Short mmCIF file of C-alpha atoms and ligand atoms in Angstrom, two decimals:
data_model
loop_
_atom_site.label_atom_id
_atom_site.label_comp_id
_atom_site.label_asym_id
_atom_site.label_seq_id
_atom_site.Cartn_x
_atom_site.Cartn_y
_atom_site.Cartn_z
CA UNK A 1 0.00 0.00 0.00
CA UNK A 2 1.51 2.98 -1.21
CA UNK A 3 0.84 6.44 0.62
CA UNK A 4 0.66 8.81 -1.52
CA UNK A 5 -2.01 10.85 -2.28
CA UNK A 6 -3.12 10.39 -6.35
CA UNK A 7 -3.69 13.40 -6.03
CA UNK A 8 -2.68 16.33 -4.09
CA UNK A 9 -2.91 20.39 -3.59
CA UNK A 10 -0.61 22.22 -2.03
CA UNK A 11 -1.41 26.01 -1.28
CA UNK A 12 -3.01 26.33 -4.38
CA UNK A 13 -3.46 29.51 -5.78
CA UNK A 14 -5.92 30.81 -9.07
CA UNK A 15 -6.20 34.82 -9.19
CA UNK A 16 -8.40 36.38 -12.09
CA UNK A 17 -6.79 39.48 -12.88
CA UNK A 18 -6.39 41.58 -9.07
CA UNK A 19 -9.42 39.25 -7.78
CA UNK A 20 -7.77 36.32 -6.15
CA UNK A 21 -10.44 33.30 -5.89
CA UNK A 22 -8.41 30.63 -4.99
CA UNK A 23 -6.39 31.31 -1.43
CA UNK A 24 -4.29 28.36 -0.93
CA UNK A 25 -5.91 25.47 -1.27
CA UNK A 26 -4.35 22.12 0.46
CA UNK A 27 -6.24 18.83 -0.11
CA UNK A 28 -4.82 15.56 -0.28
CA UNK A 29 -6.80 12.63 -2.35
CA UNK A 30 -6.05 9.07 -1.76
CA UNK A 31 -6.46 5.98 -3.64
CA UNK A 32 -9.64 5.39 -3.60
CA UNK A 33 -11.26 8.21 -1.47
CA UNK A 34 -14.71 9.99 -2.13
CA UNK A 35 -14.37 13.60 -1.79
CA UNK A 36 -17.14 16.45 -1.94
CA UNK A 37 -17.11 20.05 -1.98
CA UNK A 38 -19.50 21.80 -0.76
CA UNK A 39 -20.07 25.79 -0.54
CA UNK A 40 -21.84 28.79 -1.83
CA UNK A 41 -21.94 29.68 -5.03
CA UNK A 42 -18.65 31.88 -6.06
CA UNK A 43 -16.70 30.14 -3.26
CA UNK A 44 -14.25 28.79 -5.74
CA UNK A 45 -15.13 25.09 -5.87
CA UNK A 46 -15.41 24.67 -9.87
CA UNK A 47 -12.12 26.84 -10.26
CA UNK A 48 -10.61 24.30 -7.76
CA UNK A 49 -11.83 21.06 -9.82
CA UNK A 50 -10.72 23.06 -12.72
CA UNK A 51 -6.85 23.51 -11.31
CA UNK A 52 -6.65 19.29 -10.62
CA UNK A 53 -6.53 19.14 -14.22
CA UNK A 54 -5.19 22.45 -15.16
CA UNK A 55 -8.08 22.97 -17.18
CA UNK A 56 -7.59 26.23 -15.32
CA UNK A 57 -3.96 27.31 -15.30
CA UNK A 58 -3.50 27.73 -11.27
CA UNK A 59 -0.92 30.53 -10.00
CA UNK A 60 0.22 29.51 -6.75
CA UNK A 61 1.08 26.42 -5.15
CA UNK A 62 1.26 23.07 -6.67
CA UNK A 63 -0.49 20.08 -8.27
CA UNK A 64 1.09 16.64 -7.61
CA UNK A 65 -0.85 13.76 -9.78
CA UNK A 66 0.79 10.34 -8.92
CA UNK A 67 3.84 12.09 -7.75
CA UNK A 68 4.22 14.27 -10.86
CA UNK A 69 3.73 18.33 -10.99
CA UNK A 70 0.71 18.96 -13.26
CA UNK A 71 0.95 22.12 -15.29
CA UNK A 72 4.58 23.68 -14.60
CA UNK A 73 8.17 22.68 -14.95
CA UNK A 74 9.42 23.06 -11.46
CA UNK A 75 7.79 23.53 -7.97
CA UNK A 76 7.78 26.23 -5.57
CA UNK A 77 8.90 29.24 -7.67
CA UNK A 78 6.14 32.33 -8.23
CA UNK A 79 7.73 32.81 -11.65
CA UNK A 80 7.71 29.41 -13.32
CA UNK A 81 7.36 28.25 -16.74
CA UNK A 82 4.78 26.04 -17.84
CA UNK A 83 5.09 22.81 -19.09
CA UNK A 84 4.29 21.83 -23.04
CA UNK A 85 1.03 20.80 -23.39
CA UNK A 86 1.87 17.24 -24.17
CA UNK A 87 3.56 17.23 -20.58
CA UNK A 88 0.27 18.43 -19.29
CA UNK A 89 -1.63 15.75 -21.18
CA UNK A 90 0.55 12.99 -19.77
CA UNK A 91 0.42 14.08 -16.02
CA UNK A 92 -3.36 14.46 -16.60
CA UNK A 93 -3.64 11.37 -18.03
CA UNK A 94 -5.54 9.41 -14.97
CA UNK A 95 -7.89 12.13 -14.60
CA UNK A 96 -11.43 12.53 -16.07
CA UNK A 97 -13.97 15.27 -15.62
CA UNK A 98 -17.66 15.19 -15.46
CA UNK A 99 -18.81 18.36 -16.41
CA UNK A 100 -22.53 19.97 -14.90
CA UNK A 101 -24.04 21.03 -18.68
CA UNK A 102 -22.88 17.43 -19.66
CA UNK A 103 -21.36 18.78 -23.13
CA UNK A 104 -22.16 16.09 -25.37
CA UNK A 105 -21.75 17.24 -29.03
CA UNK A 106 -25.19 17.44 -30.22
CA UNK A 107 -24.23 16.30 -33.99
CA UNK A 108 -22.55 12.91 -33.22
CA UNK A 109 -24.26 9.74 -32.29
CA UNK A 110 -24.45 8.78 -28.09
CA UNK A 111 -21.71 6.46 -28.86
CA UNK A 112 -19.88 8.61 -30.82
CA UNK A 113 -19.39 11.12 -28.11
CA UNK A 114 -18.07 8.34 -25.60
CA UNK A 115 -15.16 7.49 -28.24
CA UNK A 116 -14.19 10.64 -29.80
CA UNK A 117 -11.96 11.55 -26.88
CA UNK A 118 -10.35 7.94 -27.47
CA UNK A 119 -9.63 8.65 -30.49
CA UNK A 120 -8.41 12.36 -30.35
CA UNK A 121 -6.40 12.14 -27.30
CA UNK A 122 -5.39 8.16 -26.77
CA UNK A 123 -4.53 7.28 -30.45
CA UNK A 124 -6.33 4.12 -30.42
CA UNK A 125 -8.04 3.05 -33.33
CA UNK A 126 -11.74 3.94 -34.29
CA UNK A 127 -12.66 -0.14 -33.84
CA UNK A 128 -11.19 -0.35 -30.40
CA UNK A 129 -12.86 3.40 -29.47
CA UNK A 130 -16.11 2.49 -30.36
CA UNK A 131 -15.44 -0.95 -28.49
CA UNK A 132 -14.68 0.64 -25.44
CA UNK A 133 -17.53 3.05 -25.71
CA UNK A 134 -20.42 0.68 -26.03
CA UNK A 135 -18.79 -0.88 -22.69
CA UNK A 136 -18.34 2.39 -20.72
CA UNK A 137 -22.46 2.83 -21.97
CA UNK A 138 -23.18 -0.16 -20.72
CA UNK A 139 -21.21 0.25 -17.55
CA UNK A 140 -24.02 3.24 -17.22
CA UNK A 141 -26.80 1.15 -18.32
CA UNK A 142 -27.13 2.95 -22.00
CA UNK A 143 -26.08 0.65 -24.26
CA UNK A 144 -29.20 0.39 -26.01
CA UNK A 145 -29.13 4.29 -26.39
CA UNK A 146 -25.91 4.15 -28.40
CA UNK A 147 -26.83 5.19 -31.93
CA UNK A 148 -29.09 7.70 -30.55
CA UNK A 149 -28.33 11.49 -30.68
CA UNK A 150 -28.30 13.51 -27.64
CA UNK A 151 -31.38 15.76 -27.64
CA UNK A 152 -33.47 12.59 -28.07
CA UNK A 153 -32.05 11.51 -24.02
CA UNK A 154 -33.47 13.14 -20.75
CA UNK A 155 -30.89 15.16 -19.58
CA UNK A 156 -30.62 12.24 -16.50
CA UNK A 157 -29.70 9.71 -19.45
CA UNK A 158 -27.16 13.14 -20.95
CA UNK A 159 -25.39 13.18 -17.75
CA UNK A 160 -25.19 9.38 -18.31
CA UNK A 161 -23.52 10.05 -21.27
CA UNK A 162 -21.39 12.38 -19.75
CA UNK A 163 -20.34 9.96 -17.09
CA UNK A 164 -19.57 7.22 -20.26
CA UNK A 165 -17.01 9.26 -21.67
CA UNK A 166 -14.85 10.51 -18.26
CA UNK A 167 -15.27 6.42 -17.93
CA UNK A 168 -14.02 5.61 -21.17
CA UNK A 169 -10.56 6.91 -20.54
CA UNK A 170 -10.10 4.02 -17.78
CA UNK A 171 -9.38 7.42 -15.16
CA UNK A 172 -7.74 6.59 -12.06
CA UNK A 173 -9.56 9.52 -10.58
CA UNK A 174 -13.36 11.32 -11.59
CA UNK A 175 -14.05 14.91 -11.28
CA UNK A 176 -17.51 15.76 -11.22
CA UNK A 177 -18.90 19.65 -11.54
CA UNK A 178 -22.51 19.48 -9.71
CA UNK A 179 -23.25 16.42 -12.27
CA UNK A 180 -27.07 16.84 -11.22
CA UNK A 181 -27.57 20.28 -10.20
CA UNK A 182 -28.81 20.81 -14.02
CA UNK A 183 -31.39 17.88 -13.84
CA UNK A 184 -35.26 18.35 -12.88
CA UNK A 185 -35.78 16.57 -9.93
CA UNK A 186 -37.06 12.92 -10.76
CA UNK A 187 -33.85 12.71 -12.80
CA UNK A 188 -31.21 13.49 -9.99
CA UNK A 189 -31.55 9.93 -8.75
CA UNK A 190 -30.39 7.64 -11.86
CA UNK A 191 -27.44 9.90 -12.06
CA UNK A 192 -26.59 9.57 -8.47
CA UNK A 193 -27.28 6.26 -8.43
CA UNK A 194 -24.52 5.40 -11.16
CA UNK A 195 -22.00 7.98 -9.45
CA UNK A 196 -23.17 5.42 -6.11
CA UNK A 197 -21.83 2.38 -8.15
CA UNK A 198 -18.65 4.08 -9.44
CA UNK A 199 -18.02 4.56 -5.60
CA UNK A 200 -18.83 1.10 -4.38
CA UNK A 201 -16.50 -0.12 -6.82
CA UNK A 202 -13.52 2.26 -6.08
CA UNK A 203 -12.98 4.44 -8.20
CA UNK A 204 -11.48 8.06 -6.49
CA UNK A 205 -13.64 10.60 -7.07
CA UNK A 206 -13.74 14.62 -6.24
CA UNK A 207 -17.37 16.06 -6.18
CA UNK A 208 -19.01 19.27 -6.47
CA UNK A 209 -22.22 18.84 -5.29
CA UNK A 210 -25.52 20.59 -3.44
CA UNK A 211 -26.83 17.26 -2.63
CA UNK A 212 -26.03 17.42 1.37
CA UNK A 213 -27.55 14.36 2.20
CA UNK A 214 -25.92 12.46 -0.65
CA UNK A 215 -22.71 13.95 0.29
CA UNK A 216 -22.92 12.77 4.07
CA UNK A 217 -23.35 9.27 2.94
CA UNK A 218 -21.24 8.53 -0.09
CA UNK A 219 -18.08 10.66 1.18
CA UNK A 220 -14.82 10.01 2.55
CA UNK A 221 -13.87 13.25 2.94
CA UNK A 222 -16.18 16.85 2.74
CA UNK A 223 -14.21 20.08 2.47
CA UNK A 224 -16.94 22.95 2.63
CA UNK A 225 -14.86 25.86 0.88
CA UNK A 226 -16.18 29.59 1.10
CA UNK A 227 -14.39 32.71 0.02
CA UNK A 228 -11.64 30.66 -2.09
CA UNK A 229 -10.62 29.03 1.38
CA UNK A 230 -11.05 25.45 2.78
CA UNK A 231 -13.14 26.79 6.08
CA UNK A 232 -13.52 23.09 7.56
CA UNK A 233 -12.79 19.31 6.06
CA UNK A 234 -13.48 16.48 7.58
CA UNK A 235 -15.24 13.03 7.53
CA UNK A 236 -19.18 13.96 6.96
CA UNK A 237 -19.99 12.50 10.53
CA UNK A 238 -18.14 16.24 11.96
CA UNK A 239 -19.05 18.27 9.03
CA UNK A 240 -23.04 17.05 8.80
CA UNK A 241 -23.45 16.17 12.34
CA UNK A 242 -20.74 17.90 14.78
CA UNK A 243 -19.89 20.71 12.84
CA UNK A 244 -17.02 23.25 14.40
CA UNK A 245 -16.95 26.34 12.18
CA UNK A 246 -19.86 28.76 12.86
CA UNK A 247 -20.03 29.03 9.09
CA UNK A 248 -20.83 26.04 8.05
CA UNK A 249 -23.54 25.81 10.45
CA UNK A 250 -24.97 28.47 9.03
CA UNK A 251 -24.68 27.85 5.00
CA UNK A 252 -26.10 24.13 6.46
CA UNK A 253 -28.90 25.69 8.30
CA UNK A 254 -31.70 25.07 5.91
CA UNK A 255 -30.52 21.78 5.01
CA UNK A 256 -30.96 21.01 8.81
CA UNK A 257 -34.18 22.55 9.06
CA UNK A 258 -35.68 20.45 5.74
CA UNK A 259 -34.56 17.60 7.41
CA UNK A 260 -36.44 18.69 10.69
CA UNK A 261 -39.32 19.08 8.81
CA UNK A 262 -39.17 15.23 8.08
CA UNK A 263 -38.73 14.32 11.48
CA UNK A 264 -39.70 17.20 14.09
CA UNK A 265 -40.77 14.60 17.38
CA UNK A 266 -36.63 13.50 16.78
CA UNK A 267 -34.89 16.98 16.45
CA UNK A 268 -31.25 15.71 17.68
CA UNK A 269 -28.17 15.66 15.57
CA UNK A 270 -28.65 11.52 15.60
CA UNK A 271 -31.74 12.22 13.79
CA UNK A 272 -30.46 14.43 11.24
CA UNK A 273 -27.54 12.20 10.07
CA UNK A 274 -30.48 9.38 9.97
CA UNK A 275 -32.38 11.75 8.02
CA UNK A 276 -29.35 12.32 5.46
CA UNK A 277 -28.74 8.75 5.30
CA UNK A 278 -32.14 8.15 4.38
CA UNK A 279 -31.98 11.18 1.63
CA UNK A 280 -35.20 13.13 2.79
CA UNK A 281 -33.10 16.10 1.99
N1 ADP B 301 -13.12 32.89 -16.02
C1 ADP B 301 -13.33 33.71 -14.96
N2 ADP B 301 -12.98 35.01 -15.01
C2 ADP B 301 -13.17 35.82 -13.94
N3 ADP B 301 -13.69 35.42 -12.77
C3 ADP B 301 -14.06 34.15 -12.66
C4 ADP B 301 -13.90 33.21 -13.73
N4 ADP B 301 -14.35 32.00 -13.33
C5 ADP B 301 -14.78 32.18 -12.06
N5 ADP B 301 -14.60 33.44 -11.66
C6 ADP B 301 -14.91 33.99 -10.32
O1 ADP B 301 -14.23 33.19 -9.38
C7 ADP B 301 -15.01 32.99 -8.22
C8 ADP B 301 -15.16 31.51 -7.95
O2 ADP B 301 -15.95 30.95 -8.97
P1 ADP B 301 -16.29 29.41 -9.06
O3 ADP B 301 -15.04 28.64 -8.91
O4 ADP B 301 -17.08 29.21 -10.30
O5 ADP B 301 -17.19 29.21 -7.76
P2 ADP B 301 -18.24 28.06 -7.40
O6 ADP B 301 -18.03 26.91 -8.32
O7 ADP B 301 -17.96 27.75 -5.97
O8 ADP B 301 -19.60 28.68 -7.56
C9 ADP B 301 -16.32 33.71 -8.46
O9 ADP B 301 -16.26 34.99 -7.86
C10 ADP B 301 -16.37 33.84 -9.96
O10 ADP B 301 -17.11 34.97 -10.35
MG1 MG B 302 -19.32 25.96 -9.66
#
């Protein structure tokens, strides 16, 4: 057992023009760990997901993937030059993102959209693409969906999609954007239920998500970020149900009193982890 994070921040830094958003940012992943972030909106958590795969071109700090620095040629310096792009691609290589608008290509085939990443970035041949995209869409339960083109899927069967083709690469590590937050309602569930069975079967993952009670039982690790800043991270036992910064009491407040409303006779904190656990949130 080897331990070292797959992936790890370390005082990572993202400014847009004088307006720093990112203010250090340490966070180790391991092998196999579920992560969420959680926060209010603006608080930095896509531009964060965006650095792990230099997507966004962080300023500060570093990104280790598998004990490599993603996006620059040395560590530790404020005036560093990047790396080629190929370098980039390589570090990058066991990470996949999942992105909240899903961004299929709305002219190619369901299947079509699962390889074409293949086959633009991993040089493998159309045959073996399209191979290993009908088995990433069945790993999501849409094989039967493959010749069809996007706009004919509900956006829960999209996001699907979506998930197929971050799959497809064989990542080491997920990255998921809110992956349901643009989903009506009765559609959240089949998405979460395949991010659920990516989980059980080990794959590392690092979530955006509003889905508290979701969250509380599917995570290793929550880091509840406001103001660019990781305000509190812990196990979602002390961030759902003992939580220590005044802050996050507050932006969990209404979760809390939802799940209240479910249960009022039981109002202890025993009661609302049950409550999350059960997903009345
Ligand atoms: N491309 C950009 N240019 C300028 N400001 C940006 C850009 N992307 C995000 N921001 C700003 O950075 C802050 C953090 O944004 P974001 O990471 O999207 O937060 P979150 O995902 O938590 O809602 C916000 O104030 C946002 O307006
Ligand atoms: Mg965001």
């Amino acid at each position: 057992m080897s331990a070292l994070p797959i992936l790890q921040l370390k005082a990572v830094g993202k400014s847009y023009g004088k307006t720093r958003v990112l203010k250090g940012i340490d966070l180790d992943i391991m092998r196999g760990e579920i992560v969420t972030l959680i926060g209010p909106s603006g608080s930095g958590k896509t531009t964060a997901l965006r650095c792990m795969n230099f997507l966004e071109a962080y300023d500060e700090g570093e990104v280790w993937i598998k004990g490599q620095l993603l996006g620059y040629r040395s560590a530790g310096r404020s005036e560093r030059d990047r790396d080629s792009d190929a370098s980039v691609a390589e570090v990058r290589r066991p990470v996949a993102m999942v992105f909240q608008q899903f961004n299929l290509w709305p002219h190619m085939t369901v299947v079509a959209n699962v390889a074409a990443p293949l086959v633009l970035s991993r040089k493998i041949s159309k045959a073996e693409a399209h191979r290993k995209a009908l088995a990433a869409l069945q790993r999501v339960g849409l094989e039967h969906k493959a010749d069809a083109y996007p706009a004919r899927l509900s956006g829960g069967q999209q996001q699907r999609v979506g998930i197929a083709r971050a799959l497809a690469i064989e990542p080491e590590v997920m990255l998921l954007d809110e992956p349901t937050s643009a989903l009506d309602p009765e559609l959240v569930e089949e998405v979460l239920n395949v991010i659920r069975s990516l989980a059980q079967d080990g794959m590392t993952m690092v979530m955006v998500t509003h889905e508290m009670s979701f969250a509380a039982k599917i995570s290793d690790k929550v880091v509840f970020m406001e103001a660019g800043q990781i305000v509190e991270a812990g196990p979602p036992a002390q961030l759902f149900g003992n939580t220590r910064t005044p802050r996050l009491q507050q932006f969990l407040k209404p979760w809390f009193d939802r799940s209240l409303s479910v249960s009022p006779a039981s109002a202890t904190e025993p009661a609302l982890i049950a409550a999350a656990e059960r997903g009345d949130a």
